[in-house]
CSV table of C-alpha atoms in Angstrom, one decimal:
chain,number,residue,atom,x,y,z
A,1,UNK,CA,79.6,100.2,61.1
A,2,UNK,CA,83.2,101.3,61.4
A,3,UNK,CA,82.0,104.8,62.4
A,4,UNK,CA,79.7,103.4,65.0
A,5,UNK,CA,82.5,101.3,66.5
A,6,UNK,CA,84.7,104.4,66.5
A,7,UNK,CA,82.0,106.4,68.4
A,8,UNK,CA,81.7,103.6,70.9
A,9,UNK,CA,85.4,103.4,71.5
A,10,UNK,CA,85.6,107.2,71.9
A,11,UNK,CA,82.8,107.1,74.5
A,12,UNK,CA,84.5,104.3,76.4
A,13,UNK,CA,87.8,106.2,76.4
A,14,UNK,CA,86.2,109.4,77.7
A,15,UNK,CA,84.3,107.5,80.4
A,16,UNK,CA,87.6,105.8,81.5
A,17,UNK,CA,89.4,109.2,81.7
A,18,UNK,CA,86.5,110.7,83.8
A,19,UNK,CA,86.6,107.7,86.2
A,20,UNK,CA,90.3,107.8,86.4
A,21,UNK,CA,90.3,111.5,87.0
A,22,UNK,CA,87.5,111.8,89.6
A,23,UNK,CA,87.3,108.4,91.2
A,24,UNK,CA,90.6,106.6,90.9
A,25,UNK,CA,92.9,109.6,90.9
A,26,UNK,CA,92.1,112.2,93.6
A,27,UNK,CA,90.6,115.3,92.1
A,28,UNK,CA,92.2,118.6,92.7
A,29,UNK,CA,90.8,120.7,95.5
A,30,UNK,CA,89.7,123.4,93.1
A,31,UNK,CA,87.3,121.0,91.5
A,32,UNK,CA,85.3,120.7,94.7
A,33,UNK,CA,84.8,124.5,95.1
A,34,UNK,CA,83.7,125.3,91.6
A,35,UNK,CA,80.8,127.8,92.0
A,36,UNK,CA,78.1,126.5,89.7
A,37,UNK,CA,75.2,128.6,88.4
A,38,UNK,CA,72.3,128.6,90.9
A,39,UNK,CA,73.7,125.8,93.1
A,40,UNK,CA,77.0,127.5,94.1
A,41,UNK,CA,79.6,125.2,95.7
A,42,UNK,CA,77.0,122.8,97.1
A,43,UNK,CA,77.6,120.0,94.5
A,44,UNK,CA,81.3,119.8,95.5
A,45,UNK,CA,80.4,119.9,99.2
A,46,UNK,CA,78.2,116.8,98.9
A,47,UNK,CA,81.0,114.9,97.3
A,48,UNK,CA,83.2,115.4,100.4
A,49,UNK,CA,80.5,115.4,103.0
A,50,UNK,CA,81.7,112.1,104.4
A,51,UNK,CA,85.1,113.7,105.3
A,52,UNK,CA,84.1,117.3,105.4
A,53,UNK,CA,86.4,118.3,108.3
A,54,UNK,CA,89.5,116.6,106.8
A,55,UNK,CA,88.8,118.0,103.4
A,56,UNK,CA,88.4,121.6,104.8
A,57,UNK,CA,91.7,121.2,106.7
A,58,UNK,CA,93.5,120.0,103.5
A,59,UNK,CA,91.9,122.7,101.3
A,60,UNK,CA,92.6,125.5,103.7
A,61,UNK,CA,96.3,124.4,104.0
A,62,UNK,CA,96.5,124.5,100.2
A,63,UNK,CA,95.3,128.1,100.2
A,64,UNK,CA,96.1,131.1,102.5
A,65,UNK,CA,93.9,129.7,105.2
A,66,UNK,CA,90.9,131.8,104.1
A,67,UNK,CA,88.4,131.4,101.3
A,68,UNK,CA,84.9,132.5,100.3
A,69,UNK,CA,82.2,129.8,100.2
A,70,UNK,CA,79.3,130.4,97.8
A,71,UNK,CA,76.0,128.7,98.6
A,72,UNK,CA,72.9,128.3,96.4
A,73,UNK,CA,71.4,131.6,95.2
A,74,UNK,CA,69.1,133.2,97.8
A,75,UNK,CA,69.8,130.4,100.3
A,76,UNK,CA,71.8,132.6,102.7
A,77,UNK,CA,74.7,130.2,102.8
A,78,UNK,CA,77.4,132.4,101.5
A,79,UNK,CA,80.2,132.8,104.1
A,80,UNK,CA,83.9,133.5,104.6
A,81,UNK,CA,85.8,130.5,106.0
A,82,UNK,CA,89.0,131.2,107.8
A,83,UNK,CA,91.6,129.4,109.8
A,84,UNK,CA,94.1,132.2,109.7
A,85,UNK,CA,95.5,132.8,113.3
A,86,UNK,CA,95.7,136.5,112.8
A,87,UNK,CA,92.1,136.6,111.6
A,88,UNK,CA,90.9,134.5,114.5
A,89,UNK,CA,92.6,136.7,117.0
A,90,UNK,CA,91.0,139.7,115.5
A,91,UNK,CA,87.6,138.2,115.4
A,92,UNK,CA,87.4,136.8,118.9
A,93,UNK,CA,89.8,139.1,120.8
A,94,UNK,CA,91.0,142.5,119.5
A,95,UNK,CA,87.8,143.5,117.7
A,96,UNK,CA,85.4,141.1,119.5
A,97,UNK,CA,82.7,143.7,119.9
A,98,UNK,CA,82.1,144.0,116.2
A,99,UNK,CA,81.6,140.3,115.6
A,100,UNK,CA,78.5,138.8,117.2
A,101,UNK,CA,76.5,135.6,116.7
A,102,UNK,CA,73.8,137.5,114.9
A,103,UNK,CA,70.1,136.9,114.3
A,104,UNK,CA,70.6,134.0,111.9
A,105,UNK,CA,72.7,132.2,114.5
A,106,UNK,CA,70.0,132.7,117.2
A,107,UNK,CA,67.4,131.2,114.8
A,108,UNK,CA,69.6,128.1,114.3
A,109,UNK,CA,70.1,127.7,118.0
A,110,UNK,CA,66.5,128.5,119.0
A,111,UNK,CA,66.4,125.5,121.2
A,112,UNK,CA,68.7,127.4,123.6
A,113,UNK,CA,67.7,131.0,122.8
A,114,UNK,CA,68.1,132.1,126.4
A,115,UNK,CA,71.4,130.2,127.0
A,116,UNK,CA,75.0,131.3,126.8
A,117,UNK,CA,75.3,129.9,123.2
A,118,UNK,CA,73.0,132.5,121.8
A,119,UNK,CA,73.9,135.6,123.9
A,120,UNK,CA,75.8,138.6,122.6
A,121,UNK,CA,77.5,141.7,123.9
A,122,UNK,CA,76.7,142.7,127.5
A,123,UNK,CA,74.3,139.8,128.1
A,124,UNK,CA,77.0,137.4,127.1
A,125,UNK,CA,79.6,139.0,129.3
A,126,UNK,CA,77.2,138.9,132.3
A,127,UNK,CA,76.2,135.3,131.8
A,128,UNK,CA,79.7,134.2,131.0
A,129,UNK,CA,81.1,135.9,134.1
A,130,UNK,CA,78.4,134.4,136.3
A,131,UNK,CA,79.0,130.9,134.9
A,132,UNK,CA,82.7,131.2,135.6
A,133,UNK,CA,82.0,132.1,139.2
A,134,UNK,CA,79.7,129.1,139.6
A,135,UNK,CA,82.1,126.6,138.1
A,136,UNK,CA,85.0,127.9,140.2
A,137,UNK,CA,83.0,127.7,143.4
A,138,UNK,CA,84.4,125.2,145.9
A,139,UNK,CA,81.0,123.5,146.3
A,140,UNK,CA,80.7,122.8,142.6
A,141,UNK,CA,84.3,121.6,142.5
A,142,UNK,CA,83.6,119.1,145.3
A,143,UNK,CA,80.4,117.9,143.7
A,144,UNK,CA,82.2,117.5,140.3
A,145,UNK,CA,85.1,115.5,141.8
A,146,UNK,CA,82.9,113.2,143.9
A,147,UNK,CA,80.4,112.6,141.0
A,148,UNK,CA,83.2,111.8,138.6
A,149,UNK,CA,85.0,109.4,141.0
A,150,UNK,CA,81.7,107.7,141.8
A,151,UNK,CA,80.9,107.3,138.1
A,152,UNK,CA,84.3,105.8,137.3
A,153,UNK,CA,84.0,103.3,140.2
A,154,UNK,CA,80.3,102.3,139.8
A,155,UNK,CA,79.9,102.8,136.1
A,156,UNK,CA,83.0,102.8,133.9
A,157,UNK,CA,85.1,100.1,135.7
A,158,UNK,CA,82.3,97.5,135.9
A,159,UNK,CA,81.4,98.1,132.3
A,160,UNK,CA,85.0,97.6,131.1
A,161,UNK,CA,85.3,94.5,133.3
A,162,UNK,CA,82.2,93.1,131.8
A,163,UNK,CA,83.4,93.8,128.3
A,164,UNK,CA,86.8,92.2,129.0
A,165,UNK,CA,85.1,89.1,130.5
A,166,UNK,CA,82.7,88.7,127.6
A,167,UNK,CA,85.4,89.5,125.0
A,168,UNK,CA,83.1,91.9,123.1
A,169,UNK,CA,83.8,95.3,121.6
A,170,UNK,CA,82.4,98.7,122.5
A,171,UNK,CA,81.9,102.1,120.9
A,172,UNK,CA,84.2,104.2,123.0
A,173,UNK,CA,82.6,107.4,121.9
A,174,UNK,CA,79.2,106.1,123.0
A,175,UNK,CA,80.7,105.1,126.4
A,176,UNK,CA,82.2,108.6,127.0
A,177,UNK,CA,79.0,110.3,125.9
A,178,UNK,CA,77.1,108.3,128.5
A,179,UNK,CA,79.8,108.9,131.1
A,180,UNK,CA,79.7,112.7,130.6
A,181,UNK,CA,75.9,112.8,130.3
A,182,UNK,CA,75.5,111.1,133.7
A,183,UNK,CA,78.2,113.3,135.4
A,184,UNK,CA,77.0,116.5,133.7
A,185,UNK,CA,73.3,115.9,134.6
A,186,UNK,CA,74.2,115.4,138.3
A,187,UNK,CA,76.5,118.4,138.5
A,188,UNK,CA,74.3,120.7,136.5
A,189,UNK,CA,70.9,119.9,138.0
A,190,UNK,CA,71.7,118.2,141.3
A,191,UNK,CA,69.5,115.2,140.4
A,192,UNK,CA,70.3,111.5,141.0
A,193,UNK,CA,72.6,109.6,138.6
A,194,UNK,CA,70.5,108.6,135.5
A,195,UNK,CA,72.8,105.6,135.0
A,196,UNK,CA,72.8,105.7,131.3
A,197,UNK,CA,76.4,104.3,131.6
A,198,UNK,CA,75.9,100.8,132.9
A,199,UNK,CA,76.3,97.3,131.7
A,200,UNK,CA,72.7,97.4,130.3
A,201,UNK,CA,73.5,100.6,128.4
A,202,UNK,CA,69.8,101.8,128.4
A,203,UNK,CA,68.5,104.5,126.1
A,204,UNK,CA,67.7,107.6,128.1
A,205,UNK,CA,65.0,109.8,126.7
A,206,UNK,CA,66.7,113.1,127.7
A,207,UNK,CA,70.1,112.1,126.2
A,208,UNK,CA,68.4,111.0,122.9
A,209,UNK,CA,66.6,114.4,122.7
A,210,UNK,CA,70.0,116.1,123.1
A,211,UNK,CA,71.4,114.0,120.3
A,212,UNK,CA,68.5,114.8,118.0
A,213,UNK,CA,68.8,118.5,118.7
A,214,UNK,CA,72.5,118.6,118.0
A,215,UNK,CA,72.0,116.7,114.8
A,216,UNK,CA,69.3,119.1,113.7
A,217,UNK,CA,71.4,122.2,114.5
A,218,UNK,CA,74.2,120.7,112.4
A,219,UNK,CA,71.9,120.3,109.4
A,220,UNK,CA,70.6,123.8,109.8
A,221,UNK,CA,74.1,125.1,109.3
A,222,UNK,CA,74.2,123.7,105.8
A,223,UNK,CA,70.6,123.7,104.7
A,224,UNK,CA,69.0,126.8,103.1
A,225,UNK,CA,67.1,128.7,105.8
A,226,UNK,CA,63.8,128.5,103.9
A,227,UNK,CA,64.0,124.7,103.7
A,228,UNK,CA,64.6,123.9,107.4
A,229,UNK,CA,62.0,126.6,108.3
A,230,UNK,CA,59.5,124.9,106.0
A,231,UNK,CA,60.3,121.5,107.5
A,232,UNK,CA,59.9,122.9,111.0
A,233,UNK,CA,56.5,124.4,110.1
A,234,UNK,CA,55.2,121.2,108.5
A,235,UNK,CA,56.9,119.1,111.2
A,236,UNK,CA,58.9,116.5,109.1
A,237,UNK,CA,62.3,115.0,109.2
A,238,UNK,CA,64.9,116.0,111.7
A,239,UNK,CA,62.9,119.2,112.4
A,240,UNK,CA,60.1,117.0,113.7
A,241,UNK,CA,62.6,115.3,116.0
A,242,UNK,CA,63.7,118.7,117.3
A,243,UNK,CA,60.2,119.7,118.1
A,244,UNK,CA,59.6,116.5,120.0
A,245,UNK,CA,63.0,117.0,121.8
A,246,UNK,CA,61.9,120.5,122.8
A,247,UNK,CA,58.8,119.0,124.5
A,248,UNK,CA,61.0,116.6,126.4
A,249,UNK,CA,63.3,119.4,127.5
A,250,UNK,CA,60.3,121.5,128.7
A,251,UNK,CA,58.9,118.6,130.8
A,252,UNK,CA,62.1,117.3,132.3
A,253,UNK,CA,63.7,120.6,133.0
A,254,UNK,CA,60.5,121.9,134.6
A,255,UNK,CA,60.8,119.0,137.1
A,256,UNK,CA,64.5,119.8,137.9
A,257,UNK,CA,63.8,123.6,138.3
A,258,UNK,CA,60.8,122.9,140.6
A,259,UNK,CA,62.9,120.5,142.7
A,260,UNK,CA,65.7,123.0,143.1
A,261,UNK,CA,63.4,125.9,144.0
A,262,UNK,CA,61.4,123.8,146.5
A,263,UNK,CA,64.5,122.5,148.3
A,264,UNK,CA,66.6,125.6,148.2
A,265,UNK,CA,68.6,126.1,151.4
A,266,UNK,CA,70.9,129.0,150.5
A,267,UNK,CA,73.8,126.7,149.8
A,268,UNK,CA,74.5,125.6,146.3
A,269,UNK,CA,76.8,123.0,144.7
A,270,UNK,CA,75.0,122.1,141.4
A,271,UNK,CA,74.8,124.8,138.7
A,272,UNK,CA,71.0,125.0,138.5
A,273,UNK,CA,70.8,125.9,142.2
A,274,UNK,CA,73.7,128.4,141.7
A,275,UNK,CA,71.8,130.1,138.9
A,276,UNK,CA,68.7,130.5,141.1
A,277,UNK,CA,70.8,131.8,144.0
A,278,UNK,CA,73.2,134.2,142.1
A,279,UNK,CA,70.5,135.8,140.0
A,280,UNK,CA,67.7,136.1,142.6
A,281,UNK,CA,69.7,137.0,145.7
A,282,UNK,CA,72.3,139.3,144.1
A,283,UNK,CA,72.2,142.3,141.9
A,284,UNK,CA,75.4,141.8,140.0
A,285,UNK,CA,73.8,140.7,136.7
A,286,UNK,CA,70.9,143.1,136.0
A,287,UNK,CA,70.7,142.2,132.3
A,288,UNK,CA,69.7,138.6,133.0
A,289,UNK,CA,66.2,137.2,133.8
A,290,UNK,CA,66.5,134.3,136.2
A,291,UNK,CA,62.9,134.4,137.3
A,292,UNK,CA,62.0,133.2,133.8
A,293,UNK,CA,61.9,129.4,133.7
A,294,UNK,CA,62.9,129.4,130.0
A,295,UNK,CA,66.1,131.2,131.0
A,296,UNK,CA,66.9,128.4,133.5
A,297,UNK,CA,65.8,125.7,131.1
A,298,UNK,CA,68.0,126.9,128.3
A,299,UNK,CA,71.0,127.4,130.5
A,300,UNK,CA,70.6,123.9,131.9
A,301,UNK,CA,70.6,122.5,128.3
A,302,UNK,CA,73.6,124.7,127.3
A,303,UNK,CA,75.6,123.6,130.3
A,304,UNK,CA,74.7,119.9,129.7
A,305,UNK,CA,75.9,120.2,126.1
A,306,UNK,CA,79.1,121.9,127.1
A,307,UNK,CA,79.8,119.3,129.8
A,308,UNK,CA,78.7,116.3,127.8
A,309,UNK,CA,79.5,116.6,124.1
A,310,UNK,CA,82.7,118.6,124.3
A,311,UNK,CA,84.2,116.5,127.1
A,312,UNK,CA,83.2,113.2,125.4
A,313,UNK,CA,84.8,114.4,122.1
A,314,UNK,CA,88.0,115.3,123.9
A,315,UNK,CA,88.2,112.0,125.8
A,316,UNK,CA,87.5,110.0,122.7
A,317,UNK,CA,90.3,111.6,120.6
A,318,UNK,CA,92.6,111.5,123.6
A,319,UNK,CA,92.4,107.8,124.1
A,320,UNK,CA,92.6,107.2,120.3
A,321,UNK,CA,95.8,109.1,120.3
A,322,UNK,CA,97.0,107.1,123.3
A,323,UNK,CA,96.3,103.8,121.4
A,324,UNK,CA,98.4,105.2,118.5
A,325,UNK,CA,101.3,106.3,120.8
A,326,UNK,CA,102.1,103.6,123.4
A,327,UNK,CA,105.2,105.6,124.6
A,328,UNK,CA,102.8,108.3,125.9
A,329,UNK,CA,100.8,105.7,127.8
A,330,UNK,CA,104.0,104.5,129.6
A,331,UNK,CA,105.0,108.1,130.5
A,332,UNK,CA,101.6,109.0,131.8
A,333,UNK,CA,101.4,105.8,133.9
A,334,UNK,CA,104.9,106.5,135.3
A,335,UNK,CA,103.9,110.0,136.3
A,336,UNK,CA,100.7,108.8,138.0
A,337,UNK,CA,102.6,106.1,139.9
A,338,UNK,CA,105.1,108.7,141.0
A,339,UNK,CA,102.7,111.5,142.0
A,340,UNK,CA,99.6,109.8,143.5
A,341,UNK,CA,100.0,108.5,147.0
A,342,UNK,CA,99.9,104.7,147.6
A,343,UNK,CA,99.5,102.6,150.6
A,344,UNK,CA,102.1,100.0,151.6
A,345,UNK,CA,100.2,97.4,149.6
A,346,UNK,CA,100.5,99.5,146.5
A,347,UNK,CA,96.8,100.4,146.3
A,348,UNK,CA,95.6,104.0,146.0
A,349,UNK,CA,94.8,105.6,149.4
A,350,UNK,CA,91.0,106.2,149.6
A,351,UNK,CA,91.4,109.2,151.9
A,352,UNK,CA,93.6,111.5,149.8
A,353,UNK,CA,92.3,114.7,148.2
A,354,UNK,CA,92.6,114.4,144.4
A,355,UNK,CA,92.6,118.2,143.9
A,356,UNK,CA,95.9,118.3,145.8
A,357,UNK,CA,97.7,116.1,143.3
A,358,UNK,CA,96.0,116.8,139.9
A,359,UNK,CA,98.0,120.0,139.3
A,360,UNK,CA,101.2,117.9,139.7
A,361,UNK,CA,100.4,115.7,136.7
A,362,UNK,CA,102.2,117.9,134.3
A,363,UNK,CA,102.7,115.3,131.5
A,364,UNK,CA,99.1,114.2,131.6
A,365,UNK,CA,97.9,117.8,131.4
A,366,UNK,CA,100.2,118.5,128.4
A,367,UNK,CA,99.0,115.3,126.6
A,368,UNK,CA,95.4,116.4,127.1
A,369,UNK,CA,96.2,119.9,125.8
A,370,UNK,CA,98.0,118.5,122.8
A,371,UNK,CA,95.1,116.2,122.0
A,372,UNK,CA,92.6,119.1,122.1
A,373,UNK,CA,95.1,121.2,120.0
A,374,UNK,CA,95.1,118.5,117.3
A,375,UNK,CA,91.4,117.7,117.6
A,376,UNK,CA,89.4,120.6,119.1
A,377,UNK,CA,86.2,119.6,120.8
A,378,UNK,CA,84.5,122.6,119.2
A,379,UNK,CA,86.2,122.9,115.8
A,380,UNK,CA,83.8,125.5,114.3
A,381,UNK,CA,82.5,128.9,115.4
A,382,UNK,CA,80.2,131.2,113.5
A,383,UNK,CA,80.1,135.0,113.8
A,384,UNK,CA,78.7,138.0,112.0
A,385,UNK,CA,80.1,141.5,111.7
A,386,UNK,CA,77.9,144.4,113.1
A,387,UNK,CA,79.7,146.8,110.7
A,388,UNK,CA,81.7,146.2,107.5
A,389,UNK,CA,85.4,145.5,108.3
A,390,UNK,CA,88.7,144.3,106.8
A,391,UNK,CA,90.4,141.3,108.3
A,392,UNK,CA,94.1,141.1,108.8
A,393,UNK,CA,94.3,138.8,105.8
A,394,UNK,CA,93.0,141.6,103.7
A,395,UNK,CA,89.5,140.1,103.1
A,396,UNK,CA,86.6,142.5,103.4
A,397,UNK,CA,83.5,141.4,105.2
A,398,UNK,CA,80.2,143.2,104.9
A,399,UNK,CA,77.8,143.9,107.8
A,400,UNK,CA,75.6,140.9,108.7
A,401,UNK,CA,77.6,138.5,106.5
A,402,UNK,CA,78.6,135.1,107.9
A,403,UNK,CA,82.2,134.2,108.9
A,404,UNK,CA,83.0,130.6,109.8
A,405,UNK,CA,86.0,130.2,112.1
A,406,UNK,CA,87.6,126.8,111.6
A,407,UNK,CA,90.1,125.8,114.3
A,408,UNK,CA,91.1,122.4,112.8
A,409,UNK,CA,93.4,123.8,110.2
A,410,UNK,CA,95.0,126.2,112.7
A,411,UNK,CA,96.1,123.4,115.0
A,412,UNK,CA,96.4,120.5,112.6
């Protein structure tokens, strides 16, 4: 009996020590990145999945900003994770031609296979150059400014007034996602305001399809390739939602493309019309195929994601930081009051050109840049070397391997 009691006490002590070590007391970072047989580092990853970005920042700061992640055997998830500024400069600048997105990346992003996201080398340069020309065009700048001002006046302000009167709370990230969806859809496709941002806050089919696609792409980055391929083939889970989203994209984008082609006048403000004009009526970009509706569809989606998700993320973090730093709010308001023209009654003059004054808001610009430095809208980028190479940190990378560029730790 005494021996049984002793065993019971011993088990209790061991259980207490385990709980204290791994639940009460924070485990050491090295515990989470143990490479287990068959499973690799996936078990530790699941334990920190709820705070994966923060954990990665903390872990990278505890190392030399670069480490090798080992996934399950034969799953194709092995990759080098780096936040070393020298490595990043080498990957995306000084030796850019050797580091491409690769075939695996294009499979993950097959929803936008003809868009800027999935292009490499000369095609990427052509499309990137053309997109910059379109965005910097005065017609697009005017449309962007007028659309944004109209959305603030008719969507954002009435919503916030309603929330204040009702005394309710609101998900600010959802508000900004709706705001940027509406403005991006108008400036990219030239369509009417879908009014997803309104007091009613309706669910918009196209916006929901974008959310499902983004979620599915995120899962594909951490799932074994054979698993998400199998789910896609069977049509289950998030892969089923992505298939349904693709059908929505085909139907809705076909309508936008047809409308722009049928009403084309030679002048373009929205980006879809600019794509049709630049690629059909000029010969500057011979590697691209603008006559292909899939090309136009995928670039519409890519531009919508770039305008919607990244901007909404930046705005959400920016206003969260403002809520934590009231001194910044005071300084920004003081600068706006000083720079923007006012009438004798103190109200903003409706006739002034905002573009004339925006560049003078230096403190506001600096605050936005600092917010994106601390919380980048696109914190992760994935590349693959064409040929084996050695990074400035001394890490060797094999051809066709995966490298994950993590910008959080660089700027945090």
